[in-house]
Tab-separated table of C-alpha atoms and ligand atoms in Angstrom:
chain	number	residue	atom	x	y	z
Q	849	UNK	CA	-23.459	-6.630	10.492
Q	850	UNK	CA	-24.030	-6.073	6.933
Q	851	UNK	CA	-21.501	-5.689	3.994
Q	852	UNK	CA	-21.297	-2.682	1.849
Q	853	UNK	CA	-19.455	-2.301	-1.560
Q	854	UNK	CA	-16.771	0.127	-1.865
Q	855	UNK	CA	-18.027	1.449	-5.142
Q	856	UNK	CA	-21.477	2.165	-3.561
Q	857	UNK	CA	-23.714	0.949	-6.307
Q	858	UNK	CA	-24.523	-2.733	-4.980
Q	859	UNK	CA	-26.908	-3.789	-2.184
Q	860	UNK	CA	-25.524	-4.409	1.147
Q	861	UNK	CA	-25.194	-8.168	2.039
Q	862	UNK	CA	-25.205	-10.296	4.961
Q	863	UNK	CA	-22.035	-12.299	5.828
Q	864	UNK	CA	-22.548	-15.676	4.172
Q	865	UNK	CA	-23.972	-13.853	1.042
Q	866	UNK	CA	-20.909	-11.691	0.791
Q	867	UNK	CA	-19.095	-14.881	1.565
Q	868	UNK	CA	-20.199	-16.692	-1.626
Q	869	UNK	CA	-20.471	-13.614	-3.940
Q	870	UNK	CA	-16.732	-12.400	-3.584
Q	871	UNK	CA	-16.403	-9.500	-5.954
Q	872	UNK	CA	-19.542	-6.899	-5.602
Q	873	UNK	CA	-21.645	-6.543	-8.791
Q	874	UNK	CA	-20.459	-3.019	-9.242
Q	875	UNK	CA	-16.845	-4.233	-9.407
Q	876	UNK	CA	-16.130	-3.211	-5.855
Q	877	UNK	CA	-14.898	-5.147	-2.870
Q	878	UNK	CA	-17.197	-5.750	0.160
Q	879	UNK	CA	-16.451	-4.254	3.656
Q	880	UNK	CA	-18.258	-4.115	6.971
Q	881	UNK	CA	-20.657	-1.370	7.155
Q	882	UNK	CA	-19.335	-0.716	10.614
Q	883	UNK	CA	-16.080	-1.997	12.040
Q	884	UNK	CA	-16.921	-3.131	15.681
Q	885	UNK	CA	-15.045	-1.346	18.317
Q	886	UNK	CA	-13.597	-3.098	21.189
Q	887	UNK	CA	-13.245	-1.992	24.898
Q	888	UNK	CA	-9.758	-2.563	26.336
Q	889	UNK	CA	-11.151	-5.010	28.858
Q	890	UNK	CA	-12.409	-7.375	25.733
Q	891	UNK	CA	-8.930	-7.181	24.254
Q	892	UNK	CA	-7.432	-7.871	27.659
Q	893	UNK	CA	-9.666	-10.893	28.153
Q	894	UNK	CA	-8.018	-12.447	24.999
Q	895	UNK	CA	-4.639	-12.999	26.722
Q	896	UNK	CA	-3.814	-16.665	27.354
Q	897	UNK	CA	-6.577	-18.107	25.083
Q	898	UNK	CA	-5.659	-20.883	22.732
Q	899	UNK	CA	-5.386	-19.701	19.287
Q	900	UNK	CA	-8.574	-21.174	17.875
Q	901	UNK	CA	-10.650	-19.876	20.731
Q	902	UNK	CA	-9.043	-16.400	20.317
Q	903	UNK	CA	-9.705	-16.521	16.768
Q	904	UNK	CA	-13.614	-17.428	17.032
Q	905	UNK	CA	-14.012	-14.361	19.561
Q	906	UNK	CA	-12.237	-11.875	17.415
Q	907	UNK	CA	-14.362	-13.020	14.343
Q	908	UNK	CA	-17.531	-13.548	15.939
Q	909	UNK	CA	-18.859	-9.790	15.542
Q	910	UNK	CA	-18.517	-10.174	11.626
Q	911	UNK	CA	-20.626	-12.984	11.253
Q	912	UNK	CA	-23.938	-10.902	12.079
Q	913	UNK	CA	-25.660	-13.939	13.513
Q	914	UNK	CA	-25.526	-15.806	10.329
Q	915	UNK	CA	-23.628	-18.790	11.541
Q	916	UNK	CA	-24.411	-20.434	14.675
Q	917	UNK	CA	-21.950	-19.686	17.506
Q	918	UNK	CA	-21.095	-23.479	18.085
Q	919	UNK	CA	-20.852	-24.408	14.370
Q	920	UNK	CA	-18.180	-21.600	13.962
Q	921	UNK	CA	-16.241	-22.397	16.964
Q	922	UNK	CA	-15.762	-25.885	15.692
Q	923	UNK	CA	-15.134	-24.661	11.901
Q	924	UNK	CA	-12.508	-22.573	13.357
Q	925	UNK	CA	-11.000	-25.280	15.778
Q	926	UNK	CA	-10.891	-27.895	12.798
Q	927	UNK	CA	-9.358	-25.139	10.473
Q	928	UNK	CA	-6.229	-24.602	12.610
Q	929	UNK	CA	-5.903	-27.959	14.093
Q	930	UNK	CA	-3.807	-29.353	11.149
Q	931	UNK	CA	-1.152	-26.637	11.610
Q	932	UNK	CA	2.087	-27.909	12.232
Q	933	UNK	CA	2.998	-25.969	15.448
Q	934	UNK	CA	0.725	-26.094	18.736
Q	935	UNK	CA	0.648	-22.171	18.946
Q	936	UNK	CA	-0.538	-21.951	15.150
Q	937	UNK	CA	1.281	-18.552	14.943
Q	938	UNK	CA	4.187	-18.641	17.183
Q	939	UNK	CA	6.142	-15.353	17.961
Q	940	UNK	CA	10.153	-15.714	17.760
Q	941	UNK	CA	12.420	-13.021	19.144
Q	942	UNK	CA	15.039	-11.781	16.775
Q	943	UNK	CA	16.488	-9.013	18.758
Q	944	UNK	CA	15.834	-6.525	21.702
Q	945	UNK	CA	12.347	-5.661	20.544
Q	946	UNK	CA	11.907	-7.352	16.992
Q	947	UNK	CA	9.769	-10.297	16.708
Q	948	UNK	CA	9.062	-12.593	13.827
Q	949	UNK	CA	5.331	-13.810	13.636
Q	950	UNK	CA	5.550	-17.414	11.849
Q	951	UNK	CA	2.418	-17.564	9.751
Q	952	UNK	CA	3.827	-20.552	7.667
Q	953	UNK	CA	2.853	-23.556	9.656
Q	954	UNK	CA	-0.167	-24.421	7.622
Q	955	UNK	CA	-0.310	-27.344	5.238
Q	956	UNK	CA	1.131	-25.453	2.364
Q	957	UNK	CA	3.644	-23.540	4.316
Q	958	UNK	CA	2.512	-19.911	3.509
Q	959	UNK	CA	0.466	-17.550	5.284
Q	960	UNK	CA	-2.527	-17.794	3.094
Q	961	UNK	CA	-3.398	-21.208	4.705
Q	962	UNK	CA	-4.611	-18.957	7.651
Q	963	UNK	CA	-7.445	-17.572	5.655
Q	964	UNK	CA	-8.062	-20.421	3.170
Q	965	UNK	CA	-8.100	-23.178	5.641
Q	966	UNK	CA	-11.096	-21.419	7.117
Q	967	UNK	CA	-12.762	-20.061	4.116
Q	968	UNK	CA	-12.932	-23.558	2.581
Q	969	UNK	CA	-14.802	-24.679	5.608
Q	970	UNK	CA	-16.940	-21.717	5.709
Q	971	UNK	CA	-18.125	-22.189	1.883
Q	972	UNK	CA	-18.822	-25.877	2.713
Q	973	UNK	CA	-20.799	-25.203	5.799
Q	974	UNK	CA	-22.851	-22.354	4.161
Q	975	UNK	CA	-23.337	-24.121	0.961
Q	976	UNK	CA	-24.367	-27.468	2.789
Q	977	UNK	CA	-27.181	-25.482	4.586
Q	978	UNK	CA	-28.377	-24.328	1.341
Q	979	UNK	CA	-28.261	-27.847	-0.297
Q	980	UNK	CA	-25.856	-26.086	-2.963
Q	981	UNK	CA	-22.601	-26.953	-4.531
Q	982	UNK	CA	-20.107	-24.847	-6.339
Q	983	UNK	CA	-17.153	-25.329	-8.683
Q	984	UNK	CA	-14.057	-23.326	-7.752
Q	985	UNK	CA	-11.581	-22.805	-10.709
Q	986	UNK	CA	-8.389	-21.189	-10.476
Q	987	UNK	CA	-4.864	-20.808	-12.136
Q	988	UNK	CA	-1.610	-20.921	-10.498
Q	989	UNK	CA	2.179	-20.044	-11.313
Q	990	UNK	CA	2.944	-22.438	-8.735
Q	991	UNK	CA	2.689	-20.279	-5.405
Q	992	UNK	CA	-0.950	-20.233	-4.392
Q	993	UNK	CA	-2.475	-23.397	-6.076
Q	994	UNK	CA	-1.924	-25.664	-3.229
Q	995	UNK	CA	-3.283	-23.331	-0.634
Q	996	UNK	CA	-6.674	-23.262	-2.478
Q	997	UNK	CA	-6.496	-27.206	-2.916
Q	998	UNK	CA	-5.855	-27.884	0.667
Q	999	UNK	CA	-8.732	-25.369	1.555
Q	1000	UNK	CA	-10.959	-27.261	-0.576
Q	1001	UNK	CA	-10.214	-31.006	-0.444
Q	1002	UNK	CA	-12.521	-33.321	1.101
Q	1003	UNK	CA	-15.034	-30.295	1.384
Q	1004	UNK	CA	-18.618	-31.886	0.264
Q	1005	UNK	CA	-19.907	-29.016	-1.532
Q	1006	UNK	CA	-17.017	-27.943	-3.480
Q	1007	UNK	CA	-15.095	-29.410	-6.737
Q	1008	UNK	CA	-11.885	-27.715	-7.188
Q	1009	UNK	CA	-10.140	-27.418	-10.679
Q	1010	UNK	CA	-6.519	-25.741	-10.512
Q	1011	UNK	CA	-4.797	-25.078	-14.043
Q	1012	UNK	CA	-0.911	-24.963	-13.823
Q	1013	UNK	CA	1.327	-24.250	-16.785
Q	1014	UNK	CA	2.835	-28.004	-17.640
Q	1015	UNK	CA	6.462	-28.111	-16.573
Q	1016	UNK	CA	6.878	-24.555	-15.585
Q	1017	UNK	CA	6.088	-25.047	-11.936
Q	1018	UNK	CA	8.816	-26.657	-9.643
Q	1019	UNK	CA	8.615	-30.112	-8.649
Q	1020	UNK	CA	7.847	-29.164	-4.743
Q	1021	UNK	CA	5.114	-26.711	-5.910
Q	1022	UNK	CA	3.672	-29.418	-8.470
Q	1023	UNK	CA	3.648	-32.161	-5.986
Q	1024	UNK	CA	1.987	-30.140	-3.225
Q	1025	UNK	CA	-0.896	-29.926	-5.700
Q	1026	UNK	CA	-0.909	-33.263	-7.355
Q	1027	UNK	CA	-0.277	-35.481	-4.417
Q	1028	UNK	CA	-3.739	-34.546	-2.977
Q	1029	UNK	CA	-5.784	-37.297	-4.079
Q	1030	UNK	CA	-9.046	-36.144	-2.705
Q	1031	UNK	CA	-11.895	-37.156	-5.298
Q	1032	UNK	CA	-13.159	-33.451	-5.332
Q	1033	UNK	CA	-9.546	-32.126	-6.344
Q	1034	UNK	CA	-8.802	-31.845	-10.233
Q	1035	UNK	CA	-5.414	-30.733	-11.012
Q	1036	UNK	CA	-4.979	-29.657	-14.807
Q	1037	UNK	CA	-1.527	-29.171	-16.253
Q	1038	UNK	CA	-1.998	-27.132	-19.341
Q	1039	UNK	CA	0.436	-26.976	-22.298
Q	1040	UNK	CA	1.137	-23.425	-22.273
Q	1041	UNK	CA	2.130	-20.550	-19.938
Q	1042	UNK	CA	0.808	-19.231	-16.575
Q	1043	UNK	CA	-0.910	-16.354	-18.709
Q	1044	UNK	CA	-2.417	-18.984	-20.836
Q	1045	UNK	CA	-3.952	-20.694	-17.720
Q	1046	UNK	CA	-5.272	-17.547	-16.243
Q	1047	UNK	CA	-6.734	-16.404	-19.549
Q	1048	UNK	CA	-8.551	-19.979	-19.826
Q	1049	UNK	CA	-9.996	-19.206	-16.157
Q	1050	UNK	CA	-11.111	-15.932	-17.254
Q	1051	UNK	CA	-12.627	-17.195	-20.528
Q	1052	UNK	CA	-14.582	-19.948	-18.209
Q	1053	UNK	CA	-16.035	-16.969	-16.024
Q	1054	UNK	CA	-16.917	-14.859	-19.056
Q	1055	UNK	CA	-18.735	-17.777	-20.547
Q	1056	UNK	CA	-22.027	-16.895	-18.761
Q	1057	UNK	CA	-23.837	-20.176	-19.751
Q	1058	UNK	CA	-20.954	-22.224	-18.502
Q	1059	UNK	CA	-20.410	-20.348	-15.613
Q	1060	UNK	CA	-24.051	-20.436	-14.518
Q	1061	UNK	CA	-24.270	-24.099	-15.374
Q	1062	UNK	CA	-21.358	-24.854	-13.302
Q	1063	UNK	CA	-21.920	-22.451	-10.655
Q	1064	UNK	CA	-18.232	-21.288	-10.694
Q	1065	UNK	CA	-16.869	-19.670	-7.741
Q	1066	UNK	CA	-13.517	-18.004	-6.913
Q	1067	UNK	CA	-12.104	-17.952	-3.319
Q	1068	UNK	CA	-9.577	-15.231	-4.277
Q	1069	UNK	CA	-7.858	-12.777	-2.166
Q	1070	UNK	CA	-10.551	-9.956	-2.276
Q	1071	UNK	CA	-13.044	-12.271	-0.342
Q	1072	UNK	CA	-13.913	-10.538	2.721
Q	1073	UNK	CA	-13.892	-13.580	4.822
Q	1074	UNK	CA	-10.111	-13.975	4.089
Q	1075	UNK	CA	-9.480	-10.549	5.566
Q	1076	UNK	CA	-11.572	-11.515	8.488
Q	1077	UNK	CA	-9.293	-14.546	9.450
Q	1078	UNK	CA	-6.224	-12.527	9.047
Q	1079	UNK	CA	-7.144	-9.881	11.481
Q	1080	UNK	CA	-6.909	-12.665	14.179
Q	1081	UNK	CA	-3.174	-13.235	14.534
Q	1082	UNK	CA	-2.490	-9.486	14.896
Q	1083	UNK	CA	-4.614	-9.364	18.046
Q	1084	UNK	CA	-2.814	-12.728	19.062
Q	1085	UNK	CA	0.468	-11.319	18.563
Q	1086	UNK	CA	-0.227	-7.996	20.134
Q	1087	UNK	CA	-1.834	-9.376	23.098
Q	1088	UNK	CA	1.011	-11.678	23.803
Q	1089	UNK	CA	3.321	-8.708	23.615
Q	1090	UNK	CA	1.299	-6.652	26.147
Q	1091	UNK	CA	-1.787	-4.890	24.338
Q	1092	UNK	CA	-4.000	-3.404	25.217
Q	1093	UNK	CA	-1.429	-1.844	27.629
Q	1094	UNK	CA	1.329	-1.424	25.242
Q	1095	UNK	CA	1.491	-0.361	21.670
Q	1096	UNK	CA	2.957	-2.734	18.979
Q	1097	UNK	CA	4.115	-1.977	15.430
Q	1098	UNK	CA	3.834	-4.503	12.615
Q	1099	UNK	CA	6.016	-4.737	9.340
Q	1100	UNK	CA	4.386	-6.833	6.484
Q	1101	UNK	CA	5.727	-8.021	3.439
Q	1102	UNK	CA	2.927	-7.047	0.702
Q	1103	UNK	CA	1.616	-7.935	-2.414
Q	1104	UNK	CA	-2.153	-7.607	-2.727
Q	1105	UNK	CA	-2.522	-5.534	0.353
Q	1106	UNK	CA	-4.857	-8.125	2.009
Q	1107	UNK	CA	-2.518	-9.182	5.015
Q	1108	UNK	CA	-1.676	-5.438	5.911
Q	1109	UNK	CA	-5.211	-4.221	5.509
Q	1110	UNK	CA	-6.149	-6.925	7.976
Q	1111	UNK	CA	-3.702	-5.226	10.430
Q	1112	UNK	CA	-5.400	-1.839	9.536
Q	1113	UNK	CA	-8.977	-3.361	10.499
Q	1114	UNK	CA	-7.366	-4.709	13.696
Q	1115	UNK	CA	-6.157	-1.101	14.580
Q	1116	UNK	CA	-9.814	0.406	13.664
Q	1117	UNK	CA	-11.333	-2.324	16.035
Q	1118	UNK	CA	-9.314	-0.729	19.064
Q	1119	UNK	CA	-6.060	-2.830	18.779
Q	1120	UNK	CA	-3.103	-0.452	19.756
Q	1121	UNK	CA	-1.095	-0.623	16.612
Q	1122	UNK	CA	1.205	2.330	16.488
Q	1123	UNK	CA	2.573	1.616	12.884
Q	1124	UNK	CA	2.008	-0.566	10.036
Q	1125	UNK	CA	4.933	-0.808	7.683
Q	1126	UNK	CA	4.249	-1.926	4.113
Q	1127	UNK	CA	7.445	-3.985	2.644
Q	1128	UNK	CA	7.881	-4.269	-0.937
Q	1129	UNK	CA	10.309	-5.815	-3.497
Q	1130	UNK	CA	11.456	-3.787	-6.554
Q	1131	UNK	CA	7.757	-3.728	-7.543
Q	1132	UNK	CA	7.334	-0.735	-5.208
Q	1133	UNK	CA	3.967	0.662	-6.363
Q	1134	UNK	CA	2.811	0.775	-2.724
Q	1135	UNK	CA	5.863	2.380	-1.514
Q	1136	UNK	CA	5.678	5.078	-4.029
Q	1137	UNK	CA	2.262	5.621	-2.991
Q	1138	UNK	CA	2.990	6.057	0.619
Q	1139	UNK	CA	5.639	8.495	-0.333
Q	1140	UNK	CA	3.803	10.657	-2.970
Q	1141	UNK	CA	-0.083	9.909	-2.535
Q	1142	UNK	CA	-0.030	8.792	-6.151
Q	1143	UNK	CA	-0.488	5.141	-7.149
Q	1144	UNK	CA	0.632	4.356	-10.753
Q	1145	UNK	CA	0.276	1.200	-12.993
Q	1146	UNK	CA	3.715	-0.102	-14.136
Q	1147	UNK	CA	5.057	-3.334	-15.722
Q	1148	UNK	CA	5.719	-6.050	-12.965
Q	1149	UNK	CA	9.214	-7.409	-12.894
Q	1150	UNK	CA	10.110	-10.761	-11.422
Q	1151	UNK	CA	11.995	-10.862	-7.920
Q	1152	UNK	CA	13.103	-13.369	-5.537
Q	1153	UNK	CA	9.776	-12.902	-3.565
Q	1154	UNK	CA	7.321	-13.817	-6.273
Q	1155	UNK	CA	4.085	-13.376	-4.121
Q	1156	UNK	CA	4.835	-9.615	-4.042
Q	1157	UNK	CA	5.306	-9.080	-7.674
Q	1158	UNK	CA	2.314	-6.884	-7.932
Q	1159	UNK	CA	2.064	-3.292	-8.870
Q	1160	UNK	CA	-1.620	-2.428	-8.307
Q	1161	UNK	CA	-2.949	-4.278	-5.325
Q	1162	UNK	CA	-6.400	-5.309	-5.495
Q	1163	UNK	CA	-7.187	-4.785	-1.696
Q	1164	UNK	CA	-6.033	-1.397	-1.849
Q	1165	UNK	CA	-9.336	-0.139	-2.761
Q	1166	UNK	CA	-10.602	-1.051	0.664
Q	1167	UNK	CA	-8.183	1.469	2.252
Q	1168	UNK	CA	-9.248	4.099	-0.270
Q	1169	UNK	CA	-12.880	3.607	0.568
Q	1170	UNK	CA	-11.982	4.842	4.031
Q	1171	UNK	CA	-9.749	7.717	2.720
Q	1172	UNK	CA	-12.530	8.824	0.420
Q	1173	UNK	CA	-14.670	8.796	3.710
Q	1174	UNK	CA	-16.650	5.744	2.683
Q	1175	UNK	CA	-17.891	7.391	-0.720
Q	1176	UNK	CA	-18.373	4.900	-3.058
Q	1177	UNK	CA	-18.781	7.188	-5.943
Q	1178	UNK	CA	-15.477	8.827	-5.343
Q	1179	UNK	CA	-13.699	5.591	-5.069
Q	1180	UNK	CA	-15.334	4.444	-8.522
Q	1181	UNK	CA	-13.868	7.321	-10.171
Q	1182	UNK	CA	-10.533	7.258	-8.520
Q	1183	UNK	CA	-10.607	3.639	-9.936
Q	1184	UNK	CA	-11.616	4.729	-13.278
Q	1185	UNK	CA	-8.862	7.227	-13.176
Q	1186	UNK	CA	-6.345	4.273	-12.816
Q	1187	UNK	CA	-7.818	2.890	-15.794
Q	1188	UNK	CA	-7.906	6.172	-18.034
Q	1189	UNK	CA	-4.843	8.144	-16.621
Q	1190	UNK	CA	-2.847	5.151	-15.307
Q	1191	UNK	CA	-2.735	6.709	-11.841
Q	1192	UNK	CA	-4.819	7.795	-8.788
Q	1193	UNK	CA	-3.621	10.939	-6.864
Q	1194	UNK	CA	-5.330	11.147	-3.464
Q	1195	UNK	CA	-4.223	14.543	-2.518
Q	1196	UNK	CA	-2.081	15.661	0.449
Q	1197	UNK	CA	-4.723	15.489	3.167
Q	1198	UNK	CA	-5.665	12.012	2.388
Q	1199	UNK	CA	-1.846	11.124	2.018
Q	1200	UNK	CA	-1.137	12.739	5.647
Q	1201	UNK	CA	-4.122	10.632	7.041
Q	1202	UNK	CA	-2.809	7.344	5.628
Q	1203	UNK	CA	0.619	8.188	6.925
Q	1204	UNK	CA	-0.518	8.574	10.256
Q	1205	UNK	CA	-0.659	4.777	10.399
Q	1206	UNK	CA	1.135	3.403	7.479
Q	1207	UNK	CA	4.717	3.767	6.133
Q	1208	UNK	CA	6.560	1.787	3.470
Q	1209	UNK	CA	9.902	0.351	2.707
Q	1210	UNK	CA	11.420	-1.107	-0.405
Q	1211	UNK	CA	14.209	-3.804	-0.871
Q	1212	UNK	CA	15.542	-5.101	-4.057
Q	1213	UNK	CA	16.713	-8.914	-4.505
Q	1214	UNK	CA	20.296	-7.841	-3.536
Q	1215	UNK	CA	19.334	-6.357	-0.159
Q	1216	UNK	CA	16.768	-9.191	0.228
Q	1217	UNK	CA	19.738	-11.641	0.089
Q	1218	UNK	CA	21.947	-9.418	2.662
Q	1219	UNK	CA	18.947	-9.232	5.131
Q	1220	UNK	CA	18.390	-13.119	4.936
Q	1221	UNK	CA	22.210	-13.621	5.570
Q	1222	UNK	CA	22.210	-11.042	8.298
Q	1223	UNK	CA	19.271	-12.405	10.120
Q	1224	UNK	CA	20.726	-15.912	10.130
Q	1225	UNK	CA	24.137	-14.494	11.392
Q	1226	UNK	CA	22.624	-12.366	14.079
Q	1227	UNK	CA	19.784	-14.573	15.376
Q	1228	UNK	CA	20.585	-18.043	13.828
Q	1229	UNK	CA	16.984	-17.887	11.940
Q	1230	UNK	CA	16.616	-18.939	8.354
Q	1231	UNK	CA	13.820	-16.656	6.579
Q	1232	UNK	CA	12.540	-16.683	2.993
Q	1233	UNK	CA	12.858	-13.803	0.758
Q	1234	UNK	CA	9.338	-12.298	1.468
Q	1235	UNK	CA	9.658	-12.613	5.200
Q	1236	UNK	CA	13.161	-11.079	5.131
Q	1237	UNK	CA	11.823	-8.002	3.595
Q	1238	UNK	CA	9.432	-7.911	6.427
Q	1239	UNK	CA	12.393	-7.920	8.906
Q	1240	UNK	CA	14.394	-5.556	7.136
Q	1241	UNK	CA	11.177	-3.332	6.884
Q	1242	UNK	CA	10.783	-3.551	10.880
Q	1243	UNK	CA	14.303	-2.735	11.602
Q	1244	UNK	CA	14.488	0.331	9.073
Q	1245	UNK	CA	11.441	1.943	10.502
Q	1246	UNK	CA	11.947	1.324	14.177
Q	1247	UNK	CA	11.363	4.666	16.125
Q	1248	UNK	CA	12.187	3.594	19.631
Q	1249	UNK	CA	13.439	0.773	21.433
Q	1250	UNK	CA	10.291	0.199	23.683
Q	1251	UNK	CA	7.690	-0.458	20.888
Q	1252	UNK	CA	7.748	-4.073	20.018
Q	1253	UNK	CA	7.870	-4.475	16.254
Q	1254	UNK	CA	6.672	-7.639	14.807
Q	1255	UNK	CA	7.655	-8.643	11.511
Q	1256	UNK	CA	5.055	-11.165	9.595
Q	1257	UNK	CA	6.712	-14.320	8.250
Q	1258	UNK	CA	4.669	-15.216	5.331
Q	1259	UNK	CA	6.361	-18.336	3.941
Q	1260	UNK	CA	8.430	-21.294	5.335
Q	1261	UNK	CA	12.179	-20.791	4.306
Q	1262	UNK	CA	11.832	-24.442	2.509
Q	1263	UNK	CA	9.357	-22.926	-0.016
Q	1264	UNK	CA	12.153	-20.949	-1.442
Q	1265	UNK	CA	15.285	-23.314	-0.726
Q	1266	UNK	CA	17.366	-21.779	-3.605
Q	1267	UNK	CA	17.255	-18.151	-2.340
Q	1268	UNK	CA	17.899	-19.358	1.282
Q	1269	UNK	CA	20.923	-21.465	0.218
Q	1270	UNK	CA	22.376	-18.524	-1.799
Q	1271	UNK	CA	22.116	-16.378	1.248
Q	1272	UNK	CA	23.236	-18.502	3.940
Q	1273	UNK	CA	24.811	-21.665	2.452
Q	1274	UNK	CA	22.200	-23.685	4.217
Q	1275	UNK	CA	19.500	-25.544	2.359
Q	1276	UNK	CA	16.261	-25.635	4.385
Q	1277	UNK	CA	14.675	-29.011	4.833
Q	1278	UNK	CA	10.891	-29.378	4.318
Q	1279	UNK	CA	9.074	-29.945	7.625
Q	1280	UNK	CA	8.953	-33.637	8.752
Q	1281	UNK	CA	5.351	-34.193	7.647
Q	1282	UNK	CA	6.008	-32.963	3.960
Q	1283	UNK	CA	9.359	-35.063	3.870
Q	1284	UNK	CA	8.089	-37.852	1.890
Q	1285	UNK	CA	6.471	-35.409	-0.571
Q	1286	UNK	CA	8.831	-36.481	-3.360
Q	1287	UNK	CA	7.734	-40.388	-3.118
Q	1288	UNK	CA	3.974	-39.588	-2.813
Q	1289	UNK	CA	1.652	-40.612	-5.614
Q	1290	UNK	CA	0.493	-37.745	-8.071
Q	1291	UNK	CA	-2.548	-37.435	-10.126
Q	1292	UNK	CA	-2.940	-34.899	-12.900
Q	1293	UNK	CA	-4.623	-34.610	-16.239
Q	1294	UNK	CA	-2.817	-32.891	-19.062
Q	1295	UNK	CA	-4.969	-30.618	-21.454
Q	1296	UNK	CA	-4.120	-28.552	-24.443
Q	1297	UNK	CA	-4.554	-24.725	-24.159
Q	1298	UNK	CA	-8.128	-24.865	-25.525
Q	1299	UNK	CA	-11.063	-23.642	-23.880
Q	1300	UNK	CA	-13.586	-26.088	-25.398
Q	1301	UNK	CA	-11.299	-29.309	-24.133
Q	1302	UNK	CA	-11.101	-27.651	-20.546
Q	1303	UNK	CA	-14.680	-26.736	-20.230
Q	1304	UNK	CA	-15.573	-30.291	-21.494
Q	1305	UNK	CA	-13.297	-31.891	-18.816
Q	1306	UNK	CA	-14.822	-29.698	-16.312
Q	1307	UNK	CA	-18.548	-30.703	-17.126
Q	1308	UNK	CA	-17.535	-34.269	-17.211
Q	1309	UNK	CA	-15.814	-34.451	-14.019
Q	1310	UNK	CA	-18.916	-32.645	-12.467
Q	1311	UNK	CA	-21.357	-34.792	-14.072
Q	1312	UNK	CA	-19.494	-37.864	-12.747
Q	1313	UNK	CA	-20.286	-36.472	-9.302
Q	1314	UNK	CA	-23.844	-35.621	-9.892
Q	1315	UNK	CA	-24.495	-39.077	-10.764
Q	1316	UNK	CA	-22.591	-40.460	-7.898
P	2093	PLP	C1	0.422	-13.688	-0.829
P	2093	PLP	C2	1.629	-13.523	-0.252
P	2093	PLP	C3	2.091	-12.312	0.192
P	2093	PLP	C4	1.550	-10.909	0.175
P	2093	PLP	O1	0.322	-11.005	0.801
P	2093	PLP	P1	-0.964	-9.842	0.267
P	2093	PLP	O2	-1.962	-10.252	1.405
P	2093	PLP	O3	-1.195	-10.241	-1.164
P	2093	PLP	O4	-0.125	-8.500	0.532
P	2093	PLP	C5	3.464	-12.176	0.845
P	2093	PLP	N1	4.208	-13.279	1.165
P	2093	PLP	C6	3.810	-14.461	0.414
P	2093	PLP	C7	4.737	-15.803	0.806
P	2093	PLP	C8	2.636	-14.691	0.119
P	2093	PLP	O5	2.132	-15.982	-0.063
């Protein structure tokens, strides 16, 4: 199993190389050269397996023998052992045939833990074998920093630095990051905005000598291994609902297109997925694409579902690669068109092909609040704004009453308590294991919005580790 770039101008890599490389040198994203096709019997054999065992089996073909089977099984078991629900990704029934797949039982209460808990361990394992170390640097507006920190804490081969805008993230978000006291975790509060933080991170990656000296790495959402880990729960849910004998549809609250793309890969492996419904908020670039075949850049507007406030989703290039029959040159020129003309138009035939599986749905903030209230009234279930869009999409796009539709719940309601309270009158409580969050000790360093100061800090912390 090798990985090729969606732009066709980078050498193919093995799994561990693609893992550490992230973005391909030609600017493309890595995808498997061939998606493994599973026989019905192989899918059927997944029934009744505990989550971690099912996960190891579904992902095994993607490793191409680069990680020993027993090592991988124990990394996977360890990654999901810390989840707060024994089923890891439990399915809750909402009505006759609508289901909620709860992907928020990881340490930071969002679905990104599913991928990051494994990817952090994979990085550590692969780097450890090579006797290498990396420095992971990222910026957060509050939503995703904690998932990266939880993924990297106590990993020997990784130092992680997360920049957040000082005083501009909620107390719970800040504490989810700053109360992690592991010695390889460095929280930096920057005197500035999220954009300032992001610009500092970009500048560090662009500073070639700093980048090479520190061995900077990103664990961002375009890493193939993150997609791989997300394929698993589509299998787990579909098999629990009767696959391979029965088709299942999924509705996915979508931002960067990584989660729903994993469903697409599951379908290509042979899982009987009848439809994938892409849910958007007012930032409806994807919805417009699946209606018109044209993807346009437009300004991002804030919404109640901030993880979906994206207009040009980075993982969409992976779908384009298949729509352009895996011709990297065509993909590269389509992406170039986005830069020069502000749009990609794929044409009717490709749109028809995409629409055979995908459809899209949009819901504004008002609709999201109404959906949250309705789900609570009818099923007694509290959902966060992202998950509410998934459920509304599932209901709006239902074709028949026989096919189960699974809405992916991507965040715990307690991550968005204000919106949940506004919709239902109930303020959701944090799960017991986080209930003392507000009393825990914090560790964070404040720095000015100054590249030199931040680089100096990173260098000094990394040097300290080298000496230890
Ligand atoms: C990241 C995120 C999403 C969007 O997922 P993509 O893979 O980027 O499409 C949706 N909901 C929540 C809560 C998220 O954190």
